XYZ file of C-alpha atoms in Angstrom:
504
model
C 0.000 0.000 0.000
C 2.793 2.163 0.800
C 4.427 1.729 -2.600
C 1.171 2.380 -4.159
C 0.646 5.396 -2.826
C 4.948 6.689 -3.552
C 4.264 5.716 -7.366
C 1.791 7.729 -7.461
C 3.040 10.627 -5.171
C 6.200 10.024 -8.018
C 3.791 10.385 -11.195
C 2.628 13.632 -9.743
C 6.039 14.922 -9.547
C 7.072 13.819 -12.870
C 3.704 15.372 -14.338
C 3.897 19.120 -12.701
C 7.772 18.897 -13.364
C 6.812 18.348 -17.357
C 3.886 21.009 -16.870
C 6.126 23.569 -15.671
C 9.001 22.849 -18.036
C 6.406 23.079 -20.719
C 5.405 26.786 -19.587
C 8.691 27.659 -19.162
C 9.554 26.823 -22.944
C 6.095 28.515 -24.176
C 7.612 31.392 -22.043
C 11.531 31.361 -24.177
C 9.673 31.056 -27.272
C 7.655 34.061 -26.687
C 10.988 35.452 -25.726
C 12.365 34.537 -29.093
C 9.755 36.201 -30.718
C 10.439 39.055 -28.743
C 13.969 39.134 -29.569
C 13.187 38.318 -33.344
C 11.340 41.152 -34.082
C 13.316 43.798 -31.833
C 16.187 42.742 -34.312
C 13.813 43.420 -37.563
C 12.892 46.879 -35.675
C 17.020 47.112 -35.411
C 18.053 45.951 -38.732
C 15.235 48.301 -40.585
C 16.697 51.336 -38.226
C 20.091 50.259 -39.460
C 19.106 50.404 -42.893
C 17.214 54.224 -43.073
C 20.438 55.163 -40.850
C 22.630 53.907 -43.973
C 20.403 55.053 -46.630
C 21.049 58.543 -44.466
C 24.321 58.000 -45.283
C 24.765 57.539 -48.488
C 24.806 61.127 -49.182
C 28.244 61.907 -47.728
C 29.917 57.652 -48.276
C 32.895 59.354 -49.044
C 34.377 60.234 -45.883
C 36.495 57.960 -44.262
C 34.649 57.509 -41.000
C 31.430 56.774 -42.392
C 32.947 54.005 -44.121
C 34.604 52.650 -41.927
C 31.367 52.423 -39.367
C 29.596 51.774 -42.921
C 31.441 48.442 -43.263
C 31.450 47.793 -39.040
C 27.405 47.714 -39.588
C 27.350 45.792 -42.672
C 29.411 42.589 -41.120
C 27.167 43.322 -38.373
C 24.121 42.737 -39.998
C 25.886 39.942 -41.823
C 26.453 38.256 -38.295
C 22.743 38.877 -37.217
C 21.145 36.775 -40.213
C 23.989 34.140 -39.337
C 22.777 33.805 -35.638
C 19.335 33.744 -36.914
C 20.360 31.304 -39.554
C 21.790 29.316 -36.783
C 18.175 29.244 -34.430
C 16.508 28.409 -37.924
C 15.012 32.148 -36.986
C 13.305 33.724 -39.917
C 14.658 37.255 -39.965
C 14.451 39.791 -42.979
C 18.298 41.058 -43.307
C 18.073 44.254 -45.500
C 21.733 45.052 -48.012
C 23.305 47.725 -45.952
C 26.456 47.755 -48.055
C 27.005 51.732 -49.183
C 27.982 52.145 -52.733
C 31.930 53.174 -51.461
C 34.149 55.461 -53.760
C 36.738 52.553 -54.040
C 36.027 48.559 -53.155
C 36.747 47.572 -49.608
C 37.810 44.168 -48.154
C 35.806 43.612 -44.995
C 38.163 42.581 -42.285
C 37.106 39.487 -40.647
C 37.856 40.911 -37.009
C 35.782 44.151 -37.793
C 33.153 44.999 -35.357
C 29.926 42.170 -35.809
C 32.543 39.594 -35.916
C 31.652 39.708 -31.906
C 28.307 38.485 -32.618
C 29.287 35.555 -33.965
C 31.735 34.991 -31.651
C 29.342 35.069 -29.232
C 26.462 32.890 -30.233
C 25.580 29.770 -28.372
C 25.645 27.128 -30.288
C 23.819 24.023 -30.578
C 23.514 21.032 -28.120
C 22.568 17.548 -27.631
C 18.757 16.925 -28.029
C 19.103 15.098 -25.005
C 19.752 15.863 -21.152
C 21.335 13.522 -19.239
C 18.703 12.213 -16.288
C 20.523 12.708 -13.297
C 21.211 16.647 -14.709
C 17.294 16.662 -15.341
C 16.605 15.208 -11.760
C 18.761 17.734 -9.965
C 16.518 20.669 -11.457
C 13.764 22.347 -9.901
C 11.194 24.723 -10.137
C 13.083 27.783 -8.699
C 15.999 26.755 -11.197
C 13.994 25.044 -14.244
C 17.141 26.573 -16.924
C 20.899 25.841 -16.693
C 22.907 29.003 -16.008
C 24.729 31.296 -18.622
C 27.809 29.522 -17.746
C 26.588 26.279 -18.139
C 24.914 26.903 -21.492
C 28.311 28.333 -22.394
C 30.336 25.051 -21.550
C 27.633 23.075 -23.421
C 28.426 25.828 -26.524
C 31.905 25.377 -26.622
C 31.352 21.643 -27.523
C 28.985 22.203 -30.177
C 28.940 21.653 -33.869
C 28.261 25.505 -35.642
C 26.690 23.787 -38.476
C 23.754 22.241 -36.597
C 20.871 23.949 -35.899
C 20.192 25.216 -32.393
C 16.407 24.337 -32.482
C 14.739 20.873 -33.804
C 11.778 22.263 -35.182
C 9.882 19.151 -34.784
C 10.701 18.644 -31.522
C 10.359 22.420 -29.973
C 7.179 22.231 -31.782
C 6.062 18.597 -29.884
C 6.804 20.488 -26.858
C 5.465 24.122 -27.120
C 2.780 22.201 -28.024
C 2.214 19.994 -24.574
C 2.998 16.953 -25.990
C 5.963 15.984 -24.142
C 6.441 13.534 -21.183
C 9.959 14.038 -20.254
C 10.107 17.558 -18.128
C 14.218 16.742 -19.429
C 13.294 17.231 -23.164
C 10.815 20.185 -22.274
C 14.076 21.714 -20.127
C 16.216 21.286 -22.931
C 13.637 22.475 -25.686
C 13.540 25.737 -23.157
C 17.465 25.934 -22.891
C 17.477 26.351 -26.872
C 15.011 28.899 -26.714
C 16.663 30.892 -24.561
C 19.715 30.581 -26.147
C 18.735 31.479 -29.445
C 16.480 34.922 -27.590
C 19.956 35.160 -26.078
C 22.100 35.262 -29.254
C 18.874 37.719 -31.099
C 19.502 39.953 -28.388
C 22.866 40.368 -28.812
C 22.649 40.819 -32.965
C 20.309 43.485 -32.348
C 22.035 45.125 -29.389
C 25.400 44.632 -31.622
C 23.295 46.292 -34.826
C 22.214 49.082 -32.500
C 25.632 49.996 -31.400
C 27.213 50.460 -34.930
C 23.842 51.910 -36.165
C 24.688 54.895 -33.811
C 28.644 54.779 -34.504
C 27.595 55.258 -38.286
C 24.892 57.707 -37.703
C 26.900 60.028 -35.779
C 29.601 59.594 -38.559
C 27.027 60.837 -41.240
C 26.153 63.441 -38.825
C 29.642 64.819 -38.745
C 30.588 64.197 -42.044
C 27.146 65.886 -43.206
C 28.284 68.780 -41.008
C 31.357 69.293 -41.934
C 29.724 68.891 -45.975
C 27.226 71.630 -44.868
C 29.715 74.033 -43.175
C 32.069 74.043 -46.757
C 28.602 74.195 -48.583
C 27.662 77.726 -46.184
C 30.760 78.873 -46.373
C 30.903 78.929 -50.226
C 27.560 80.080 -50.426
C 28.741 82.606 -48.154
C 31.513 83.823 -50.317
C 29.111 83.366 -53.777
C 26.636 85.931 -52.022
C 28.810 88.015 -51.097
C 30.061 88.452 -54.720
C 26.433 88.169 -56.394
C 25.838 90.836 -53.853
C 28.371 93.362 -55.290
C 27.940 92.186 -58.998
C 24.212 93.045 -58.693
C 24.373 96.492 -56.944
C 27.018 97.401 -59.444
C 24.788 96.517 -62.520
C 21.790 98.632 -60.389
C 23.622 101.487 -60.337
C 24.923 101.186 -63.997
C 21.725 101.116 -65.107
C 20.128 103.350 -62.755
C 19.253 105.862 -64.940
C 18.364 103.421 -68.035
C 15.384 101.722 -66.726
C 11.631 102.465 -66.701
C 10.740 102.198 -63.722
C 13.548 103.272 -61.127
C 11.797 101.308 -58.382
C 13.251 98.144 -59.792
C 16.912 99.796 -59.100
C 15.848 100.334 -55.560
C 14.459 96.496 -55.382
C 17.408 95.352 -56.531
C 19.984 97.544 -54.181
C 17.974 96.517 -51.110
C 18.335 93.054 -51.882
C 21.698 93.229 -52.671
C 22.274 94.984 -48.687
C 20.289 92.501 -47.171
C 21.844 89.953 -48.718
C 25.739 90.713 -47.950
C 24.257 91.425 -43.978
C 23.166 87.423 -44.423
C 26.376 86.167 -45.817
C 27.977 88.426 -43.198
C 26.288 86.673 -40.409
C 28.302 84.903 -38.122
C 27.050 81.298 -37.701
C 27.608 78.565 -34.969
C 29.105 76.033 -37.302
C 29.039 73.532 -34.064
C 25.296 73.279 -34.968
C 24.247 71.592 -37.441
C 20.802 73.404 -36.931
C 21.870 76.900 -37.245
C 23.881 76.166 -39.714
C 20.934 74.558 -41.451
C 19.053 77.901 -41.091
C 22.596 79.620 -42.423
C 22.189 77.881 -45.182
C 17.972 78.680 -45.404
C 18.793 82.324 -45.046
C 21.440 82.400 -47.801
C 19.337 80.628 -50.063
C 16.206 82.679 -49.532
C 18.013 86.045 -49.370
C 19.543 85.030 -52.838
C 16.295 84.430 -54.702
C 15.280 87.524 -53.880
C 17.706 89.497 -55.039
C 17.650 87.038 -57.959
C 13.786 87.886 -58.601
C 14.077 91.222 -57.841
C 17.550 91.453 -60.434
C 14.946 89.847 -63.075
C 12.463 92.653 -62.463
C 15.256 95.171 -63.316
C 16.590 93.776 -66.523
C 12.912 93.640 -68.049
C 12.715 97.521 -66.579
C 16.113 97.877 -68.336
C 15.526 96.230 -71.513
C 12.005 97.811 -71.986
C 14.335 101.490 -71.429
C 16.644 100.242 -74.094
C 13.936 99.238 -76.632
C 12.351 102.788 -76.506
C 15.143 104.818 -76.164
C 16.384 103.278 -79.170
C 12.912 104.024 -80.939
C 13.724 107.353 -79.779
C 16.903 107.551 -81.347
C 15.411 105.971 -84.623
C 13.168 108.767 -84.671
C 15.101 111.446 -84.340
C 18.287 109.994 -86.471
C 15.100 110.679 -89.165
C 14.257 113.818 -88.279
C 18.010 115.072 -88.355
C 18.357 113.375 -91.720
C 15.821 114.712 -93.229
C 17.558 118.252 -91.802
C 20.128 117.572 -93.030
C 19.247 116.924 -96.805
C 17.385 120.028 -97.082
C 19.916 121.811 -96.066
C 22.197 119.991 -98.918
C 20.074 120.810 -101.170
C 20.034 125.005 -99.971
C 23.775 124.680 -99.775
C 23.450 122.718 -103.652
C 21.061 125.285 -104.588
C 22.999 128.708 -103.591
C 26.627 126.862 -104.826
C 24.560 126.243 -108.303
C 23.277 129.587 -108.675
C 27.257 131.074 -107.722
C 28.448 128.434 -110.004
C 25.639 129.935 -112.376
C 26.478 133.452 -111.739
C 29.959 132.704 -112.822
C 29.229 131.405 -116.001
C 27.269 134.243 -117.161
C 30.079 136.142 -116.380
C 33.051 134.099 -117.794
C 31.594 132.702 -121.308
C 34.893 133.506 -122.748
C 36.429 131.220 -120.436
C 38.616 132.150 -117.360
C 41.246 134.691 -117.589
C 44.223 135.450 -115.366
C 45.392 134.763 -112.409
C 42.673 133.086 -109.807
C 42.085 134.912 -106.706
C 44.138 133.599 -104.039
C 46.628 132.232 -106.276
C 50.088 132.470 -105.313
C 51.815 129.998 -107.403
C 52.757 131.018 -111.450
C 50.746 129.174 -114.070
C 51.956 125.260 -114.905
C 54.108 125.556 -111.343
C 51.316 124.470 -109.085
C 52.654 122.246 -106.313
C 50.590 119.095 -105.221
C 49.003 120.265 -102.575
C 47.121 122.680 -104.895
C 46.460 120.063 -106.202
C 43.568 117.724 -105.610
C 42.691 114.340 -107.359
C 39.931 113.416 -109.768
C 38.816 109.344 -108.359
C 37.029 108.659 -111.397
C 39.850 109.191 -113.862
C 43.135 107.976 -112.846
C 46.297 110.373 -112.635
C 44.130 113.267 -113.605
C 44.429 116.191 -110.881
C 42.945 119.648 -110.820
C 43.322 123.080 -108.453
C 40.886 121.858 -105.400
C 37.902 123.975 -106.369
C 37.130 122.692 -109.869
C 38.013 119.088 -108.550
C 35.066 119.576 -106.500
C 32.765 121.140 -108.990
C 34.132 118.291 -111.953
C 33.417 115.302 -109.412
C 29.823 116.657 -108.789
C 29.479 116.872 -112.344
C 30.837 113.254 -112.612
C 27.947 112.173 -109.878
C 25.516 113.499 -112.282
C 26.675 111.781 -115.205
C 27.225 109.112 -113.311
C 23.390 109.030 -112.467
C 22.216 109.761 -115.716
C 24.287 107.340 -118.242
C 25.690 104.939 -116.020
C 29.359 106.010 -116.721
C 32.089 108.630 -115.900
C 33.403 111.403 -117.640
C 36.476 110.823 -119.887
C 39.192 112.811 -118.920
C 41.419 112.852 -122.027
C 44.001 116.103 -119.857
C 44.033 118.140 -117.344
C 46.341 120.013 -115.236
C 49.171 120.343 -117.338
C 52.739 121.522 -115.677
C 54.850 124.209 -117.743
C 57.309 121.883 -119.186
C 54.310 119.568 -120.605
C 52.667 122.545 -121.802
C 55.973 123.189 -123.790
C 55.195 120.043 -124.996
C 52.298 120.072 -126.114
C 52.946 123.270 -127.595
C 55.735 121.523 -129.892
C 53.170 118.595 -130.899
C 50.321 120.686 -131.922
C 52.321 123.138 -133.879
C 51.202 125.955 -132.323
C 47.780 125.384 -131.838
C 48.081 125.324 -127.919
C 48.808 128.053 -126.164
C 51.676 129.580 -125.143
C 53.501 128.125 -121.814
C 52.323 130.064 -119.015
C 49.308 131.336 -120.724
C 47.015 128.028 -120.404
C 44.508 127.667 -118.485
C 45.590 123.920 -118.389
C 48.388 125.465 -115.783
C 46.012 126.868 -113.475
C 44.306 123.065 -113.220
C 41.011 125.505 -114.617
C 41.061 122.864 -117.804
C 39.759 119.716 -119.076
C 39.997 118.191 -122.559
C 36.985 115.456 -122.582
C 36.007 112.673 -124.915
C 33.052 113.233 -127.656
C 29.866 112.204 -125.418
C 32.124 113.711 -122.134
C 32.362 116.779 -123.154
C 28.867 117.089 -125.043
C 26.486 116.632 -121.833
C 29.336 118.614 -119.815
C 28.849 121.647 -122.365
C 25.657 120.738 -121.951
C 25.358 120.816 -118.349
C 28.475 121.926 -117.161
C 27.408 125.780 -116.458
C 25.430 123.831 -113.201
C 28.547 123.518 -111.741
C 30.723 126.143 -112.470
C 31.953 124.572 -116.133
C 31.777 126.917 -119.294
C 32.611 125.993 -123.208
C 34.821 129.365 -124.127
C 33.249 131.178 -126.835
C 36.396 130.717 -128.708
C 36.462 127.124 -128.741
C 32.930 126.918 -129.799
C 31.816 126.577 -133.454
C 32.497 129.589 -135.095
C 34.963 130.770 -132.502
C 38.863 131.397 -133.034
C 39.947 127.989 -132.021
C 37.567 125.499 -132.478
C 37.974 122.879 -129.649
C 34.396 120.894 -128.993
C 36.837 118.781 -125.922
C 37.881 121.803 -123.937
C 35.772 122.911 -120.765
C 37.216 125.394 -118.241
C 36.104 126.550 -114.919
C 35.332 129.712 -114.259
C 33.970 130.122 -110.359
C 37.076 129.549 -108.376
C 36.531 130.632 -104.629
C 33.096 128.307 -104.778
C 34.262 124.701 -103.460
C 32.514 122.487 -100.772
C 29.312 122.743 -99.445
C 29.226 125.157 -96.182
C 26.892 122.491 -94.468
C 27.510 120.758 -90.833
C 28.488 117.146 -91.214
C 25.267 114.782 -89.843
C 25.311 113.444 -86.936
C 23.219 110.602 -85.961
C 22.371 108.900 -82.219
C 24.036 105.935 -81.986
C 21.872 102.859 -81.083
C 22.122 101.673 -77.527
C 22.715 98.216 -76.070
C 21.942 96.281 -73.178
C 24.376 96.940 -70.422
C 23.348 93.995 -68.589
C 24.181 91.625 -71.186
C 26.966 88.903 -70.492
């Protein structure tokens, strides 16, 4: 009877022992799940804090804490690999100026270090016997021993046979001890990955923090020194064009942007905080669009100056043209009627010395002398240049062609000449008008529209050299109005267009 009733005081034992071995598994693998998704919350942390980074991968800190994380997260999805844990393990790998070997004894390698490995499936009886419900897991230490005899490759849990026991079915409290043991273990080794993947998280966040500071402060401080010279280049071009614009409010616009501007740039910012350099950087940028917009303003006001000022300009260039050819044509008009006047006077041709003459006939030196462009080597005294070239422009206009000079001023040793040749028929050396440069001899149609036309400008066929005069000669022409030469009228002078003075 006694036995009886110690069998069955045993099976009691034996059957709470298993119950509360069974609860204290359910409990690890709650645990596990726990630890499973705190290391998805770290790993997804890890992976915005390296996306973060990214934008400043090339300094040397961040990728050195870049590469720390990365074999961290590479040892998180090998201790979850190792618990047969199913963990998402995002790429944290930057994309690195220049490839980089990742050192086996880099930071993560400490996670694998540390993971407890797998056990026996079995616990020894006596071991289960001497546990108890105060003390239902082996210590840390323990578990340790039992890891440094394990096989790496093995996996921690038996899925079938955690499953058998989270599920009740279990009548050895031993098997639902040691089911618990690899919970724990693997919650254990989860917990470190994502304590491990927190720690180099932060090492590489605050390395993108510094390095993006440091970018930032360069960035300010170049758009510092850019604002400061927009600022100067701008307010220059206002007050170029300040009184070129239509509406001199834009000038103003511009100027007080400019001021406000270079008092931004000017302002001294704590470059120790990455906020106020932030709003440095804010400032700068607003300050310059304004000036920018208000710059854009004042070359539309400029350009819309410039377009009607040179309307202006257009306008008045016509009215001082059209000034200026009437008076031409008065200063034409009174030199025709004193070229006219001349005529009447001088039909015989010209005789004696001109007025103002100081040099003896056929000894005129060349700077009496003026050239004929339509007839080459040809020269004449100054004024009847002038009157036989405006005679030339009429012919010109009329037939197409020039006048024919055939001679005209002759010196005194080729009037001797010519003398000889013609047997007498020229005159006598010193006597010509040829020597005063006051004669032409023309071709046939040359000198028929200038005798013709010639008295218009100060020309005259001598009465003698006309048919039925004392020397026939239909080719010679004098001038007869010396003392009438250019046109007494003031040169025109026309508004020159104006450009843009804000062009580049």
């Amino acid at each position: 009877m006694f036995f009886t009733a110690g069998v069955t005081a045993g099976a009691v034992y034996d059957e709470d022992r298993v119950t509360r071995a069974v609860a204290h598994a359910r409990a690890m693998a709650d645990e596990v799940e726990a630890s499973r998704v705190r290391l998805e919350g770290s790993l997804a942390r890890a992976e915005a804090v390296a996306a973060d980074a990214a934008t400043v991968a090339a300094s040397g800190e961040v990728v050195d804490a870049s590469v720390a994380l990365a074999t961290s997260a590479d040892a998180a999805a090998r201790a979850a690999e190792l618990h047969q844990v199913a963990v998402e393990t995002p790429s944290l790998a930057l994309e690195l100026p220049v490839p980089l070997a990742v050192d086996g004894s880099a930071t993560g390698a400490s996670v694998l270090a540390g993971l407890h490995e797998p056990t026996a499936t079995s616990s020894d009886s006596s071991s289960a016997d001497e546990q108890t419900a105060d003390a239902p897991v082996e210590t840390e230490a323990a578990m340790a021993a039992g890891h440094d005899e394990a096989d790496l490759d093995a996996p921690v849990v038996d899925d079938d046979a955690v499953v058998q026991v989270l599920s009740g079915d279990v009548a050895s409290p031993d098997e639902a001890y040691a089911a618990a043991e690899r919970l724990e273990r693997a919650a254990a080794d989860l917990e470190s990955a994502a304590r491990e993947i927190d720690d180099t998280a932060d090492r590489l966040a605050e390395a993108a923090a510094g390095a993006t500071l440091e970018r930032d402060v360069a960035t300010l401080a170049e758009a510092q020194a850019h604002a400061e010279s927009l600022a100067a280049d701008m307010s220059d071009d206002a007050n170029l064009v300040a009184e070129r614009v239509l509406d001199g409010a834009a000038v103003e616009a511009v100027l007080d942007a400019a001021t406000a501007l270079g008092s931004v740039a000017a302002t001294e910012v704590d470059v120790e905080d990455p906020d106020a350099v932030a709003r440095g950087r804010e400032a700068l940028s607003d300050a310059t669009r304004t000036l920018e917009d208000a710059y854009a303003v004042m070359e539309d006001s400029h350009a819309g100056w410039v377009s009607a000022e040179n309307a202006r300009r257009a306008e008045e260039n016509a009215a001082r043209r059209d000034t200026h050819e009437r008076a031409v044509a008065a200063a034409v008009d009174e030199r025709t009627a004193r070229y006219l006047a001349a005529v009447a006077q001088h039909q015989a041709g010209w005789s004696g010395q001109p007025a103002g003459m100081s040099y003896a006939n056929g000894r005129l030196p060349a700077a009496a002398l003026c050239p004929l462009p339509f007839a080459a080597s040809a020269q004449l005294s100054c004024d009847a240049a002038t009157a036989l070239i405006a005679a030339d422009d009429a012919y010109h206009a009329e037939t197409g062609g020039h006048l024919v000079v055939l001679s005209s001023y002759r010196s005194y040793a080729a009037q001797v000449s010519t003398r000889a040749a013609r047997a007498g028929l020229a005159a006598a050396p010193g006597t010509s008008n040829h020597g005063w440069g006051m004669a032409v001899d023309l071709d046939a149609a040359s000198s028929a529209w200038l005798r013709a036309n010639g008295a218009d400008f100060g020309w005259v066929h001598p009465t003698w050299a006309r048919v039925g005069g004392s020397k026939p000669e239909a080719w010679h022409l004098e001038f007869v109005a010396p003392g009438v030469g250019q046109l007494e009228v003031e040169p025109l002078e026309l508004l020159e267009p104006v450009d843009s003075l804000l062009d580049d």
